[in-house]
Amino acid sequence: MPVSVKPWLDPTIDALNREDAHAPWGAYETLEQAVTLDRDASPRVMSLDGTWRFRLYPSPDHVPDDLRDISYDSSATVPGNFELEGHLKPIYTNVVYPWRYEGRQAIDPGGGAPIVPNPPEIPRDNPTGVMQRTFFVPSGAAGLCAYLDFWRRGR
């Protein structure tokens, strides 16, 4: 029986349920709109940028399986970085891993050598933000093919 590995622990996964990389495209009503290459001006594009409801958890393991059970207690801006908005101290490094190496998350090579990370294991404390926004599809979109660009718990 295969072992179930969470996607963020599987080094073979770099994306889930997304479209293949492609050149920028747009959704236009007319050829005249299309030649302007102004995707944001098209009435067939709806931006979800703005303020979203937000909840911070100490790790993915703390996030409820049913996101409808979440009581959102804050807000965050999309696009944005909730760490830089004050929800969490920024975690960044370009030299060493920004966490202590302990337990299964570490390898002790012995002989006085430094303890090193044990990929793909990551610390249990791995802050995870969950965001929600309600939106309505315009009535004029009825019958049109829609492309929604979302990610929700790997599905």
Tab-separated table of C-alpha atoms in Angstrom:
chain	number	residue	atom	x	y	z
A	1	MET	CA	0.000	0.000	0.000
A	2	PRO	CA	1.495	3.403	-0.991
A	3	VAL	CA	2.293	5.890	1.734
A	4	SER	CA	0.299	9.115	1.503
A	5	VAL	CA	2.717	12.044	1.411
A	6	LYS	CA	1.459	15.583	1.805
A	7	PRO	CA	2.183	17.519	-1.401
A	8	TRP	CA	4.423	20.084	0.306
A	9	LEU	CA	6.672	17.220	1.479
A	10	ASP	CA	6.984	15.564	-1.936
A	11	PRO	CA	10.031	16.932	-3.793
A	12	THR	CA	8.686	15.582	-7.096
A	13	ILE	CA	5.732	18.001	-6.965
A	14	ASP	CA	6.333	21.567	-8.063
A	15	ALA	CA	2.722	22.379	-8.997
A	16	LEU	CA	-0.730	20.833	-8.672
A	17	ASN	CA	-3.787	21.250	-10.874
A	18	ARG	CA	-2.494	24.152	-12.885
A	19	GLU	CA	-2.400	24.977	-16.541
A	20	ASP	CA	0.844	24.368	-18.389
A	21	ALA	CA	3.078	27.412	-18.714
A	22	HIS	CA	2.106	29.492	-21.740
A	23	ALA	CA	2.494	32.895	-23.308
A	24	PRO	CA	0.234	35.583	-21.834
A	25	TRP	CA	-3.254	35.552	-23.272
A	26	GLY	CA	-6.471	37.421	-22.794
A	27	ALA	CA	-10.206	37.090	-23.214
A	28	TYR	CA	-11.609	39.692	-25.577
A	29	GLU	CA	-14.993	40.375	-27.137
A	30	THR	CA	-13.644	41.864	-30.360
A	31	LEU	CA	-10.546	41.808	-32.530
A	32	GLU	CA	-10.087	45.521	-31.838
A	33	GLN	CA	-9.841	44.831	-28.089
A	34	ALA	CA	-7.446	41.940	-28.668
A	35	VAL	CA	-4.925	43.963	-30.677
A	36	THR	CA	-4.587	46.455	-27.794
A	37	LEU	CA	-3.114	43.619	-25.668
A	38	ASP	CA	-4.735	45.240	-22.618
A	39	ARG	CA	-6.025	42.173	-20.787
A	40	ASP	CA	-7.225	44.188	-17.801
A	41	ALA	CA	-9.496	46.353	-19.972
A	42	SER	CA	-11.438	43.369	-21.274
A	43	PRO	CA	-14.959	43.024	-19.848
A	44	ARG	CA	-14.351	39.262	-19.887
A	45	VAL	CA	-11.677	39.455	-17.200
A	46	MET	CA	-12.476	39.818	-13.508
A	47	SER	CA	-9.654	40.610	-11.134
A	48	LEU	CA	-9.903	39.259	-7.613
A	49	ASP	CA	-7.155	41.584	-6.382
A	50	GLY	CA	-8.032	43.402	-3.193
A	51	THR	CA	-8.794	42.631	0.433
A	52	TRP	CA	-9.408	38.986	1.337
A	53	ARG	CA	-10.460	37.445	4.652
A	54	PHE	CA	-7.434	35.835	6.278
A	55	ARG	CA	-6.547	33.356	9.008
A	56	LEU	CA	-3.023	32.353	10.052
A	57	TYR	CA	-2.285	28.848	11.361
A	58	PRO	CA	0.967	27.583	12.918
A	59	SER	CA	1.211	24.763	10.342
A	60	PRO	CA	-0.740	23.078	7.515
A	61	ASP	CA	-1.697	20.343	9.999
A	62	HIS	CA	-3.765	22.889	11.950
A	63	VAL	CA	-5.903	23.955	8.965
A	64	PRO	CA	-9.388	22.366	9.088
A	65	ASP	CA	-10.125	19.907	6.278
A	66	ASP	CA	-13.369	21.764	5.589
A	67	LEU	CA	-12.442	25.377	4.910
A	68	ARG	CA	-16.056	26.378	5.616
A	69	ASP	CA	-15.285	25.720	9.297
A	70	ILE	CA	-12.735	28.536	9.448
A	71	SER	CA	-13.475	31.650	11.455
A	72	TYR	CA	-11.503	34.345	9.648
A	73	ASP	CA	-10.131	36.856	12.126
A	74	SER	CA	-8.174	39.241	9.918
A	75	SER	CA	-7.638	40.424	6.349
A	76	ALA	CA	-4.801	40.425	3.836
A	77	THR	CA	-4.209	42.050	0.472
A	78	VAL	CA	-3.988	40.104	-2.801
A	79	PRO	CA	-1.566	40.290	-4.433
A	80	GLY	CA	0.586	40.668	-1.382
A	81	ASN	CA	2.653	38.986	1.263
A	82	PHE	CA	0.952	38.424	4.601
A	83	GLU	CA	4.321	38.361	6.358
A	84	LEU	CA	5.081	41.880	5.149
A	85	GLU	CA	1.570	43.000	6.135
A	86	GLY	CA	2.421	42.287	9.763
A	87	HIS	CA	0.738	38.898	10.221
A	88	LEU	CA	4.078	37.180	10.785
A	89	LYS	CA	7.771	37.937	10.998
A	90	PRO	CA	9.229	37.521	7.477
A	91	ILE	CA	11.012	34.208	6.899
A	92	TYR	CA	13.759	34.581	4.334
A	93	THR	CA	17.291	33.430	3.811
A	94	ASN	CA	19.681	33.068	0.943
A	95	VAL	CA	22.386	31.326	2.969
A	96	VAL	CA	21.031	28.779	5.482
A	97	TYR	CA	17.678	27.248	6.339
A	98	PRO	CA	15.738	29.584	8.664
A	99	TRP	CA	14.826	26.877	11.189
A	100	ARG	CA	16.548	24.713	13.746
A	101	TYR	CA	17.432	21.228	12.650
A	102	GLU	CA	15.923	18.698	15.029
A	103	GLY	CA	14.096	15.395	15.007
A	104	ARG	CA	13.264	13.890	11.612
A	105	GLN	CA	13.817	17.288	10.059
A	106	ALA	CA	17.586	16.928	10.584
A	107	ILE	CA	20.562	14.725	9.852
A	108	ASP	CA	23.455	14.665	12.317
A	109	PRO	CA	26.497	13.526	10.338
A	110	GLY	CA	28.506	13.205	13.559
A	111	GLY	CA	32.191	13.923	14.050
A	112	GLY	CA	31.458	17.518	14.997
A	113	ALA	CA	30.053	18.345	11.553
A	114	PRO	CA	27.065	20.708	11.550
A	115	ILE	CA	23.572	19.258	11.694
A	116	VAL	CA	21.965	19.667	8.278
A	117	PRO	CA	18.393	19.636	6.929
A	118	ASN	CA	16.720	16.380	5.956
A	119	PRO	CA	14.705	17.252	2.835
A	120	PRO	CA	11.848	16.988	2.170
A	121	GLU	CA	11.071	17.083	5.882
A	122	ILE	CA	10.228	20.544	7.143
A	123	PRO	CA	9.590	21.839	10.641
A	124	ARG	CA	6.178	21.106	12.123
A	125	ASP	CA	5.879	24.834	12.813
A	126	ASN	CA	5.372	26.014	9.244
A	127	PRO	CA	3.072	29.069	9.243
A	128	THR	CA	0.184	28.662	6.812
A	129	GLY	CA	-2.211	31.383	5.714
A	130	VAL	CA	-5.740	30.645	4.498
A	131	MET	CA	-7.610	33.292	2.536
A	132	GLN	CA	-11.215	33.692	1.367
A	133	ARG	CA	-13.055	36.101	-0.882
A	134	THR	CA	-16.641	36.062	-2.095
A	135	PHE	CA	-17.334	37.151	-5.668
A	136	PHE	CA	-20.183	36.955	-8.133
A	137	VAL	CA	-19.907	36.078	-11.804
A	138	PRO	CA	-21.590	38.801	-13.905
A	139	SER	CA	-24.902	37.814	-15.484
A	140	GLY	CA	-23.473	38.650	-18.925
A	141	ALA	CA	-21.080	35.718	-18.557
A	142	ALA	CA	-23.879	33.145	-18.812
A	143	GLY	CA	-23.124	30.668	-21.571
A	144	LEU	CA	-19.479	31.700	-21.910
A	145	CYS	CA	-16.628	29.317	-21.286
A	146	ALA	CA	-14.924	30.333	-18.031
A	147	TYR	CA	-11.382	29.767	-16.868
A	148	LEU	CA	-10.950	30.127	-13.117
A	149	ASP	CA	-7.429	30.339	-11.789
A	150	PHE	CA	-7.512	29.066	-8.191
A	151	TRP	CA	-5.695	26.722	-5.875
A	152	ARG	CA	-7.528	25.077	-3.002
A	153	ARG	CA	-5.876	22.428	-0.851
A	154	GLY	CA	-4.223	20.826	-3.874
A	155	ARG	CA	-7.424	20.496	-5.904
